Coordinates of C-alpha atoms in Angstrom, one line a residue:
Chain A
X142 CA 97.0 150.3 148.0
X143 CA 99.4 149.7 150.8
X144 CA 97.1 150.1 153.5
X145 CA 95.0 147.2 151.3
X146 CA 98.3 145.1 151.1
X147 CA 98.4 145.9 155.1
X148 CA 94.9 144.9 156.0
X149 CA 95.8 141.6 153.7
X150 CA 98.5 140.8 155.3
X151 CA 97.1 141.2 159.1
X152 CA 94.0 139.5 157.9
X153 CA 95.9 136.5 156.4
X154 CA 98.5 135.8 159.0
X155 CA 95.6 136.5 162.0
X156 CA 93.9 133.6 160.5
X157 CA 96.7 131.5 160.0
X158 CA 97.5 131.7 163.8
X159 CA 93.8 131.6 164.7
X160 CA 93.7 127.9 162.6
X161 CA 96.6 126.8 164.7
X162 CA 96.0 128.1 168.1
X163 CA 92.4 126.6 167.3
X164 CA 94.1 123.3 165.8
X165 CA 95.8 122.7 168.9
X166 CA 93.2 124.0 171.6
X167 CA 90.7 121.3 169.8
X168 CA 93.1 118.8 170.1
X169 CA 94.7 119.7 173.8
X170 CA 91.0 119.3 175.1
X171 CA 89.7 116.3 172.6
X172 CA 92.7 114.5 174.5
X173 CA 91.7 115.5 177.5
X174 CA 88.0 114.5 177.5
X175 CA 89.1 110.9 175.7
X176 CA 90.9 110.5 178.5
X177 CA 88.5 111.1 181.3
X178 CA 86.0 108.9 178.9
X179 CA 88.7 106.4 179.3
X180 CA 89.0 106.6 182.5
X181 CA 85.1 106.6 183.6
X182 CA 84.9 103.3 181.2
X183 CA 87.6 101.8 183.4
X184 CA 85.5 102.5 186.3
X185 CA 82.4 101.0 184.9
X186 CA 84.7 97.9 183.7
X187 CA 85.4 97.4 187.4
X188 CA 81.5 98.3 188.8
X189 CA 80.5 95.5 186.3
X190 CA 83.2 93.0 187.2
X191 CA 82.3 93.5 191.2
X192 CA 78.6 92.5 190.2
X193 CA 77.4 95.8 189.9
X194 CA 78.4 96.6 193.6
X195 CA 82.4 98.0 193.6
X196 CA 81.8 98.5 197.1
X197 CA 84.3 98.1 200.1
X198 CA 82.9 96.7 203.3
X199 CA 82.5 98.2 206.1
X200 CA 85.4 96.3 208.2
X201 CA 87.5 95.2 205.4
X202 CA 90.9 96.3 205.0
X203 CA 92.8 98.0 202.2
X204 CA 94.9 95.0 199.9
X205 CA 98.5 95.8 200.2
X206 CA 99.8 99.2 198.0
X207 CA 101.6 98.7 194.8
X208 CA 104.7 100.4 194.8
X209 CA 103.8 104.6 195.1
X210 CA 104.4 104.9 191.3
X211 CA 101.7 105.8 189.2
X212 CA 102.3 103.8 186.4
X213 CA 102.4 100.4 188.5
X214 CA 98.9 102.3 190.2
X215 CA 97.4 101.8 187.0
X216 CA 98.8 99.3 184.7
X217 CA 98.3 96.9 188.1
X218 CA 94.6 97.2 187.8
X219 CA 95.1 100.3 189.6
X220 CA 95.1 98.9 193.2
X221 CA 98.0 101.6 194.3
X222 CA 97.0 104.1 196.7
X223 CA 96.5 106.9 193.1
X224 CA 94.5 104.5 191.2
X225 CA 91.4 103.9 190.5
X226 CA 91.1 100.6 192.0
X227 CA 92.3 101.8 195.4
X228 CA 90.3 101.6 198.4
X229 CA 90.1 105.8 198.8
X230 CA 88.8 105.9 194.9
X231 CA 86.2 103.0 195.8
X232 CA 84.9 104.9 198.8
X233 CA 84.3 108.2 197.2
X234 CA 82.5 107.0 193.9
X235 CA 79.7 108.0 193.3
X236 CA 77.3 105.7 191.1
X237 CA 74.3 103.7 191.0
X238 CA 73.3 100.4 189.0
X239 CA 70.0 98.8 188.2
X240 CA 69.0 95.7 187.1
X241 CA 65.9 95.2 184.3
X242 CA 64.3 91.8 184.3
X243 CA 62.9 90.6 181.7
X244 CA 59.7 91.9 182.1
X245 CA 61.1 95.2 182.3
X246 CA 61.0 95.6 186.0
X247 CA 64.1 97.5 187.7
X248 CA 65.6 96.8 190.9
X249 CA 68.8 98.8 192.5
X250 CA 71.6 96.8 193.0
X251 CA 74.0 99.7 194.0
X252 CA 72.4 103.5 194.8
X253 CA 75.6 105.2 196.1
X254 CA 74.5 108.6 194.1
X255 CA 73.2 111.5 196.3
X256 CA 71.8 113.7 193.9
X257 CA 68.9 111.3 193.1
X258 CA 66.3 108.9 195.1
X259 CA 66.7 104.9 194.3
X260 CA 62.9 105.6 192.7
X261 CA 64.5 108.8 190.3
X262 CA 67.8 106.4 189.5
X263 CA 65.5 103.7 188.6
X264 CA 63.2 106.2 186.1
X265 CA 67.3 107.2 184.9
X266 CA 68.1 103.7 184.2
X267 CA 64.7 102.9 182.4
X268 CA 65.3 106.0 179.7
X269 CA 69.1 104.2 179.4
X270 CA 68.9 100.8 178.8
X271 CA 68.4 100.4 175.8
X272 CA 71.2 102.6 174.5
X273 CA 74.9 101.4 174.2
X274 CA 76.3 103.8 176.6
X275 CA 78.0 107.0 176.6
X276 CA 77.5 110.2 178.5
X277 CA 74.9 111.7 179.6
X278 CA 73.1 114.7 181.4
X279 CA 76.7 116.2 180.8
X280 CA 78.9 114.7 183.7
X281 CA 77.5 111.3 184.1
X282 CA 79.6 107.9 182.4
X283 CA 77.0 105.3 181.7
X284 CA 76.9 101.8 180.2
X285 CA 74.5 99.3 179.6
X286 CA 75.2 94.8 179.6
X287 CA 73.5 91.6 180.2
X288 CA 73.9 89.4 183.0
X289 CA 72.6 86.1 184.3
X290 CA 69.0 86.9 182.4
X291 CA 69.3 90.6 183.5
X292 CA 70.1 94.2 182.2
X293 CA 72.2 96.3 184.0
X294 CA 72.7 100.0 183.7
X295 CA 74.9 101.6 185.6
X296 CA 75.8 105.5 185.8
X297 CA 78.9 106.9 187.5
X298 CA 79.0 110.8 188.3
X299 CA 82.3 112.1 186.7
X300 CA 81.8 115.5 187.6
X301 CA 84.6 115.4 189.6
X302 CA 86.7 114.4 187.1
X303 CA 85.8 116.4 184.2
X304 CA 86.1 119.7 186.4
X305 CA 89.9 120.2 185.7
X306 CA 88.9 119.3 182.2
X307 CA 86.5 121.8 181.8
X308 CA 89.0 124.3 183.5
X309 CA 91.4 123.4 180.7
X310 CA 89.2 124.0 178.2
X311 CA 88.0 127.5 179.5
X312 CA 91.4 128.5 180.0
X313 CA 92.7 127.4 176.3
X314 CA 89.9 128.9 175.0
X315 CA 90.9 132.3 176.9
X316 CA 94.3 132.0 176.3
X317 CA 93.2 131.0 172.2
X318 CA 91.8 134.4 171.9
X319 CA 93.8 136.3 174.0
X320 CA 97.1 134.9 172.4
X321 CA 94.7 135.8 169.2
X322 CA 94.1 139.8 169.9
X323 CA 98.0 140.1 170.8
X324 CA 98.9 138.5 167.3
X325 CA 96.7 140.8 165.6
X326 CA 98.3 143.9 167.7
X327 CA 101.4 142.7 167.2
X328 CA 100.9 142.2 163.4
X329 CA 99.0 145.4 162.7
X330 CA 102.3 147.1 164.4
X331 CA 104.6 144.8 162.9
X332 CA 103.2 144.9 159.4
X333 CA 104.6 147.8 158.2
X334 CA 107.7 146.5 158.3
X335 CA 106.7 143.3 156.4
X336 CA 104.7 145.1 153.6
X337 CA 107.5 147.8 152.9
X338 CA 109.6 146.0 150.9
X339 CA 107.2 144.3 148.8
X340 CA 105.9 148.2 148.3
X341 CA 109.4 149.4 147.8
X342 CA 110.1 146.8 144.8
X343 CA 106.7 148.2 143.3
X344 CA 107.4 151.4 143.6
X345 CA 110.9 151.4 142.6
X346 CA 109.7 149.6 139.8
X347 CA 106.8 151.8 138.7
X348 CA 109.5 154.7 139.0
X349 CA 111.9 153.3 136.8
X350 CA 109.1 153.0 134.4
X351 CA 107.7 156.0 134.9
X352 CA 111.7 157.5 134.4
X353 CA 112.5 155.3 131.2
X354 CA 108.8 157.0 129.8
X355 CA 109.8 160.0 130.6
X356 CA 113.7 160.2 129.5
X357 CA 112.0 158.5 125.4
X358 CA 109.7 161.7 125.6
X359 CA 112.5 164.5 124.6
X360 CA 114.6 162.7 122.3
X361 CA 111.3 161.3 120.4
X362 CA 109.8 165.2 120.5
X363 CA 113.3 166.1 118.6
X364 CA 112.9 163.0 116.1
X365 CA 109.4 163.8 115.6
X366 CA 109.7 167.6 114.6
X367 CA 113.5 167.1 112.8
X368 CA 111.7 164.5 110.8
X369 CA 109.7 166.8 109.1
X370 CA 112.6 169.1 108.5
X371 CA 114.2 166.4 106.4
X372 CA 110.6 165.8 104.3
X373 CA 111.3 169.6 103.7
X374 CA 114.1 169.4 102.6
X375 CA 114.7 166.3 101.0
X376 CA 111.1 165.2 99.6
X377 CA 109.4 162.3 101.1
X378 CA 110.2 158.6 99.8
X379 CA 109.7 155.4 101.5
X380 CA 112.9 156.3 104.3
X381 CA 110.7 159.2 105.4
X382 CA 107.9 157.2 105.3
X383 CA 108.8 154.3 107.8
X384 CA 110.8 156.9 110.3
X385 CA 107.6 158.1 110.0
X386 CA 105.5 155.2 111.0
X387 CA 107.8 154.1 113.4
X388 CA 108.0 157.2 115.2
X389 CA 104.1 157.9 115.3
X390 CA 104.3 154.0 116.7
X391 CA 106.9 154.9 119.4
X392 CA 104.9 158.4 120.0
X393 CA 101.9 156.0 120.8
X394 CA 103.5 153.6 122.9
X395 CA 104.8 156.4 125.0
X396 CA 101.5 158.1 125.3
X397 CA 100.2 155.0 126.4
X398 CA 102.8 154.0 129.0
X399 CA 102.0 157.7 130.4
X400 CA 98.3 156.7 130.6
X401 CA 98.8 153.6 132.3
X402 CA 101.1 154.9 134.8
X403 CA 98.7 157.8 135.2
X404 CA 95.7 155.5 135.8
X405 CA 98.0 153.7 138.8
X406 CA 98.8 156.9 140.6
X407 CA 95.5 158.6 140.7
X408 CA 92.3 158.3 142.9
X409 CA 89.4 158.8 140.9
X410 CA 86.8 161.2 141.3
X411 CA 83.4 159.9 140.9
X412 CA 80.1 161.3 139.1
X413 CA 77.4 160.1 137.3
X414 CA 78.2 159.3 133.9
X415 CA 75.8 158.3 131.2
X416 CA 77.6 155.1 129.8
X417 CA 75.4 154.6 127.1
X418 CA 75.7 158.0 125.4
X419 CA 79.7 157.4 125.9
X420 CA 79.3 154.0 124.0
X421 CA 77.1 155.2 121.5
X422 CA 79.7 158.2 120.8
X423 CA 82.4 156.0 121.0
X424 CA 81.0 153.7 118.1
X425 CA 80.3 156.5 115.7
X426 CA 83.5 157.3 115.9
X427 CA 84.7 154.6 114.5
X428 CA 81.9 154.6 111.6
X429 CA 84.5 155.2 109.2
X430 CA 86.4 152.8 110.1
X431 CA 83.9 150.1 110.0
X432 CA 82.5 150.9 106.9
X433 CA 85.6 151.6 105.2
X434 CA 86.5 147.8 106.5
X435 CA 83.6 146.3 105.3
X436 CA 82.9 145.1 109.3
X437 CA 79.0 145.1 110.3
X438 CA 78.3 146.6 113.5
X439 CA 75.3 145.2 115.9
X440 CA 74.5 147.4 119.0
X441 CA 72.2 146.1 121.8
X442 CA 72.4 149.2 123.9
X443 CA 70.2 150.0 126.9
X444 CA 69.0 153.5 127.4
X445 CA 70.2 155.4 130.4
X446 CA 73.1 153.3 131.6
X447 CA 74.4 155.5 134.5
X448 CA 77.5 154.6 136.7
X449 CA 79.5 156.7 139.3
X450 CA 82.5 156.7 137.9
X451 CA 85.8 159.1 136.0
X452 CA 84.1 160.1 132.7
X453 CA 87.5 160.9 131.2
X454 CA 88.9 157.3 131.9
X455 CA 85.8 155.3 131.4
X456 CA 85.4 157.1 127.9
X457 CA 89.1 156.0 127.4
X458 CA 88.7 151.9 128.4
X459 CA 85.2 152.2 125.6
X460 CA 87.2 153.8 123.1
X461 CA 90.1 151.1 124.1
X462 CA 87.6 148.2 123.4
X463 CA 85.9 149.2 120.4
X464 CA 89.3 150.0 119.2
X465 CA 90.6 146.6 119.8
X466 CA 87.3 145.0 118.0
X467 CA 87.9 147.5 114.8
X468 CA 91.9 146.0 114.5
X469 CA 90.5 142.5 114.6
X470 CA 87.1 141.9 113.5
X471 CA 86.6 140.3 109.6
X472 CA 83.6 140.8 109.3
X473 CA 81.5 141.9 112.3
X474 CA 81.6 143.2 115.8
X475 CA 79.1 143.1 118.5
X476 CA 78.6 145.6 121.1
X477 CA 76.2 145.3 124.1
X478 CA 75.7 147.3 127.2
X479 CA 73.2 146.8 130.0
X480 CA 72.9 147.0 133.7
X481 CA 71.2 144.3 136.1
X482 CA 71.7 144.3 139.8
X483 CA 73.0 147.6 140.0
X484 CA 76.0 145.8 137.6
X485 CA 76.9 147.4 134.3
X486 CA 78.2 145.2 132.1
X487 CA 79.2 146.5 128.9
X488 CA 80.6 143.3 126.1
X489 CA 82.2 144.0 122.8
X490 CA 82.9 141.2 120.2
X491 CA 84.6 140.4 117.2
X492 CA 84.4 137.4 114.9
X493 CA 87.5 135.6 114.2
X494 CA 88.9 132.6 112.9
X495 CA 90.9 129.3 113.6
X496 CA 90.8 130.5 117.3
X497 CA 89.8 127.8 119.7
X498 CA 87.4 128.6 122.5
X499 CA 88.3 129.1 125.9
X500 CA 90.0 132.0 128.0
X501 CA 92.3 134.8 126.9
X502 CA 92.7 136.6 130.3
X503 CA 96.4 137.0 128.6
X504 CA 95.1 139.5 126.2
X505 CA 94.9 141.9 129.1
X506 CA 98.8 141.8 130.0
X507 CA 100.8 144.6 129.1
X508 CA 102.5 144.6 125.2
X509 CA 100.7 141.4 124.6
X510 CA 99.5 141.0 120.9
X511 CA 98.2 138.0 118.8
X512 CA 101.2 137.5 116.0
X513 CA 99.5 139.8 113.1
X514 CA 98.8 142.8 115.2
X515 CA 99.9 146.4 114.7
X516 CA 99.3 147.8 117.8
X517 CA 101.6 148.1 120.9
X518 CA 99.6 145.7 122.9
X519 CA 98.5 148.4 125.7
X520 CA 95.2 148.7 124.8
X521 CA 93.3 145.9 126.8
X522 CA 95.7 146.9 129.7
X523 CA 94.7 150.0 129.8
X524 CA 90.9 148.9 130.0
X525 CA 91.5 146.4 132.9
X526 CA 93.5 148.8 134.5
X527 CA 90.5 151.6 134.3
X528 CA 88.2 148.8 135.4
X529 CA 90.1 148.0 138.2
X530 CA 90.4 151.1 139.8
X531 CA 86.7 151.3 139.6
X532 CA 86.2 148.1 141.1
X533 CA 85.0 146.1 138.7
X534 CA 86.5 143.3 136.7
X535 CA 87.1 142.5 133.1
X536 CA 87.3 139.0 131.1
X537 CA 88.4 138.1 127.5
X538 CA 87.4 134.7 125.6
X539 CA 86.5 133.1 122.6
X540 CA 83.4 131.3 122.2
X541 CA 81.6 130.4 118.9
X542 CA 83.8 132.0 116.6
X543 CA 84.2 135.2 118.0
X544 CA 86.3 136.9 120.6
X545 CA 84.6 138.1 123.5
X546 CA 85.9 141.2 125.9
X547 CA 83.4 141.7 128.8
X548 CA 83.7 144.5 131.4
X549 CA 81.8 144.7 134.4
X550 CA 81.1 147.7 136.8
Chain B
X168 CA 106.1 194.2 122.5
X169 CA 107.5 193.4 119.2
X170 CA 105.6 194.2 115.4
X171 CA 103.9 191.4 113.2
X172 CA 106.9 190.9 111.4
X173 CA 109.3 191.4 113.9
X174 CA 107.6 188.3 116.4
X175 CA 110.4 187.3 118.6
X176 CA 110.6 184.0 120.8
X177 CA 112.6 182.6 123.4
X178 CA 113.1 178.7 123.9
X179 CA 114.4 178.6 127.4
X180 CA 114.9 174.7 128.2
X181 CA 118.0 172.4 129.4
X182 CA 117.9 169.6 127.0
X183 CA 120.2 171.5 123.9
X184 CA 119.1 168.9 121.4
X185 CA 115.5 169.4 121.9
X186 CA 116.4 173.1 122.0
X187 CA 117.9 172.9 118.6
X188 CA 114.8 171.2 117.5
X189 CA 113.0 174.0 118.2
X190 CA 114.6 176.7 117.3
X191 CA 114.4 175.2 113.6
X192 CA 111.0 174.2 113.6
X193 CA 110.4 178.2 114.6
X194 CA 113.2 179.6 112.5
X195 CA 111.7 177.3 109.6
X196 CA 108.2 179.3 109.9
X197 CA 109.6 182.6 109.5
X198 CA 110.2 183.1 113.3
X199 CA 112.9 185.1 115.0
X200 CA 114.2 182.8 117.7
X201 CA 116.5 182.8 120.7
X202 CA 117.9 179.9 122.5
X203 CA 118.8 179.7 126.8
X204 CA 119.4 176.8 128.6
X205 CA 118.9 177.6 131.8
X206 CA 116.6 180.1 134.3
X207 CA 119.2 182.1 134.9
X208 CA 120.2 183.0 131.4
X209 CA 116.1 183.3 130.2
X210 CA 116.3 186.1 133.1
X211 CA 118.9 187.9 131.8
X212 CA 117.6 187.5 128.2
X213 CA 114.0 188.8 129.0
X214 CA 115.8 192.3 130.8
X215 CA 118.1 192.4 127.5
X216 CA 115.1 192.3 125.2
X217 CA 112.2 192.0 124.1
X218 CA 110.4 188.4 123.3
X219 CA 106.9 188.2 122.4
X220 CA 106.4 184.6 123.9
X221 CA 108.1 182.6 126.1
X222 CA 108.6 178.8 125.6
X223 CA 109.8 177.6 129.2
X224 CA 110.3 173.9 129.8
X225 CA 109.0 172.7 133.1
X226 CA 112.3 170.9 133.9
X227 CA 114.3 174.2 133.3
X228 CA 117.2 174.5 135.9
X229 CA 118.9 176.7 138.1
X230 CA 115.7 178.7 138.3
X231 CA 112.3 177.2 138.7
X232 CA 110.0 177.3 135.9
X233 CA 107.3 179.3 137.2
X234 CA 109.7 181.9 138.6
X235 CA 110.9 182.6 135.3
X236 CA 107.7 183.0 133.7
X237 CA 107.1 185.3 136.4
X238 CA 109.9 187.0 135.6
X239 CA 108.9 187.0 131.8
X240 CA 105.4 188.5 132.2
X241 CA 106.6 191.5 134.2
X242 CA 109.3 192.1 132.2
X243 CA 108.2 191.7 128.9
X244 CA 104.4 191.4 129.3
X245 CA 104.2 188.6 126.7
X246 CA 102.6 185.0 126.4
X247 CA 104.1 181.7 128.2
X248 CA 104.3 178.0 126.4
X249 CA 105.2 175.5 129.2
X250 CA 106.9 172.4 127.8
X251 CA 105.6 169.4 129.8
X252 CA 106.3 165.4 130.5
X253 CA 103.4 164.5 132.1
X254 CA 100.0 165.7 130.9
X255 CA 98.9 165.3 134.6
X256 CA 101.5 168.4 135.0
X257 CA 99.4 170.8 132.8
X258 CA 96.9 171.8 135.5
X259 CA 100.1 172.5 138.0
X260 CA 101.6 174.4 134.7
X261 CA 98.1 176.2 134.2
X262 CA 98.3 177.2 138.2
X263 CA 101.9 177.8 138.6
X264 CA 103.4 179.0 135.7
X265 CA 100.3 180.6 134.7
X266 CA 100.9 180.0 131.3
X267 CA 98.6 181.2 128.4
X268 CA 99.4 177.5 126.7
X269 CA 100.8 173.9 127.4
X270 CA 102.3 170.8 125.3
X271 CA 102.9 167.4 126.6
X272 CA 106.0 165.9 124.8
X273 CA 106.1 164.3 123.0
X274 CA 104.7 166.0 120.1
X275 CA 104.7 166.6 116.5
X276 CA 105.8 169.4 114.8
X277 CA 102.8 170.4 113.0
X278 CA 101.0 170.4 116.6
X279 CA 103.8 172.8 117.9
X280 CA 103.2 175.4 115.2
X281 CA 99.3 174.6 115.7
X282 CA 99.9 176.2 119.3
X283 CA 102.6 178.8 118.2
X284 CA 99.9 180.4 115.7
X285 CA 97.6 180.2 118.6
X286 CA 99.7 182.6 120.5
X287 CA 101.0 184.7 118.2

């Protein structure tokens, strides 16, 4: 159990720092790219404002620097010597643009793109102007407008740009799962020491339990066999009577407490069991009962019901469940067992009344009982606590008029 | 070993209360009884006589329980009871203290003398 409380706790805090290393790495790098995007559609704002051209001529001369700072470079149109308006930047871009007439013919108006012939930008451009713009081919910023009767497309190579991008991204994604494997080092070490006090408190718990069973046990054995020394001597009348009732109730509630606790410490050993000859059993032991109720039984049990399980306890949770149904049923009880998809699920039912439907998963805490029980309340514990360790799960509702306690293996 | 009508028992156990207890329920059924409340007294009890059957506690003190039944069986050659809190402790009680019978308490009295006439 505490190496399943470990494994939880690793598993739950290495996701938690997975979703926020991922959280951030998405955002770091959405940033990033928006910004390049930003920056390549400032570039294409000045490539369409120059005519489709952004060229420097051959002889002309730099325009005077902003001040070196690179907010003026770019809030200034970006004509500093950093931005993208600068006579360095224009020089190095690489870009075409073509113009579409309206009969659909294309004509370069800027080829200043290396990678490609005028004919290949022109083929580019033709599969592109009808779209709004965007990238494309991975590393190329593109847009599309009209202009004195023409379409232009243009297409600016941002390979450049996006490289340190791309770098970023490969890097947070290395340092994401690196910074990952540490945490879950770290945690696996570490979790010991988060998980022992939290297994301390149960233990310590289940001790003092176990302990306060165990310290009723003698005085209750010296109640139960003095008792009967008084009936001896004194005859019985109706003192005897309730110290006895209340001590075979307190002799029960103890032997209970000892199963449950004893269910909780071991690990159980698994064989083949034959779960419909234990239900069948289990019911005719209670024929008497029944019958001397009044209650109608109906059994819908398959043949040959096997299960790998602990005879001894899953003979107890059946004769738990049954019992429960004899305590309450009116008039009838239903019991059905069955196995599909390698399942078994085994339900028992009584009818009641004035009970509204719905769950009653509350029926399986310990010392719970409905208001005119007899019992101790252990009983349904028990059987979700045999269930557990077996791996399977139980439930408890009402539907129609009768209450329903369903077991599944 | 002791006659039919001369069946002689020891209750060796640290609780004197639940000794008590005992020791009338088996004085009640016509049984000669004697009472120790810890290992080292049932020792010294067994080499001073003769007991038929042993009734050792499992949380006996001073002297483990299954060192006094040892003691028990190769002095007196008679049958062990092991009184037990746990019914998980009966297959240690069965290994251990090799004893011929075991009760988990709490119990009733008409299950103790079910057991007793088993041994005797």
């Amino acid at each position: 159990m505490v190496k399943k409380l470990k494994i939880k706790f690793v598993c739950v805090a290495t996701a938690s720092i997975a979703a926020l290393l991922i959280a951030i790495l998405a955002v770091v790098n959405v940033v990033n790219f928006s910004l390049v995007a930003d920056d390549a559609d400032k570039v294409l704002d000045m490539i369409r404002e120059s005519g489709g051209q952004f060229s420097l001529p051959f002889n002309e001369q730099p325009t005077e620097p902003a001040p070196f700072e690179r907010g003026e470079n770019f809030a200034n149109g970006g004509h500093g010597p950093m931005g993208p308006n600068s006579a360095d930047n224009k020089a190095s871009m690489r870009f075409f643009t073509v113009a579409f007439s309206a009969d659909g013919t294309g004509r370069i108006v800027k080829h200043n793109l290396s990678v490609v012939s005028e004919q290949e930008a022109v083929e580019w451009a033709t599969r592109l102007k009808n779209a709004k713009g965007g990238w494309t081919h991975s590393t190329y910023r593109y847009e599309t407008y009209a202009a004195g009767g023409e379409t232009f497309v243009t297409v600016v190579d941002q390979a450049r740009e996006l490289l340190p991008s791309y770098r970023v991204l490969y890097a947070s994604i290395i340092g994401t799962i690196s910074g990952l494997a540490i945490a879950v080092l770290v945690l696996a070490l570490l979790s010991d020491k988060f998980v022992k006090p939290l297994t301390d408190s149960e233990r310590k718990q289940k001790k003092f339990v176990a302990e306060a069973a165990r310290e009723l046990k003698t005085p209750l054995t010296v109640i139960a066999v003095d008792k009967e020394y008084l009936k001896d001597e004194f005859g019985e009348n109706d003192a005897t009577r309730s110290i006895d009732k209340q001590t075979d109730k307190l002799m029960n509630l103890t032997l209970k407490l000892n199963e449950l606790l004893v269910i909780e410490r071991e690990e159980i050993e698994r064989a083949p069991v034959n779960m419909s000859e234990l239900t069948k059993n289990s019911l005719d032991g209670f024929n008497e009962t029944f019958s001397a109720n009044g209650v109608i039984v109906t059994r819908e049990i398959s043949e040959n019901v096997f299960f790998d399980g602990d005879e001894i306890l899953l003979k107890k949770a059946i004769y738990e469940l049954i019992d429960n149904a004899a305590r309450f049923a009116e008039k009838s009880v239903e019991v059905s067992l069955s196995k599909s998809e390698k399942r078994v699920k085994l339900a028992v039912s009584s009818d009641v009344t004035g009970e509204e439907d719905g769950d009653r998963d509350t029926a399986f805490d310990r010392f719970y009982k409905s208001p005119d029980s007899s019992g101790n309340g252990l009983g349904l514990s028990i059987v979700k606590e045999i269930v557990s360790v077996h791996g399977g799960r139980a439930r408890a509702y009402v539907r129609d008029g009768k209450f329903v306690v369903k077991i599944e293996l | 070993m002791n006659t039919e009508n001369e069946r002689k028992i020891l209750v060796a156990g640290c609780d004197r209360d639940f000794c008590a207890s005992i020791y009338r329920a088996l004085t009640l059924r016509g049984l000669a009884a004697d009472v120790v409340f810890d290992g080292v007294q049932a020792i010294r009890a067994f080499s001073a006589s003769d007991y038929d059957i042993a009734i050792i506690d499992a949380d006996i003190t001073r002297v483990a329980a299954c060192e006094v039944a040892d003691k028990f069986r190769s002095l007196s050659g008679g049958k062990v009871l092991a009184l037990l809190n746990d019914c998980t402790e009966i297959s240690k009680a069965v290994n251990d203290l090799k004893c011929d019978a075991a009760l988990t308490r709490p119990f009733t009295r008409k299950r103790f003398y079910e057991v007793i006439d088993g041994l005797l």
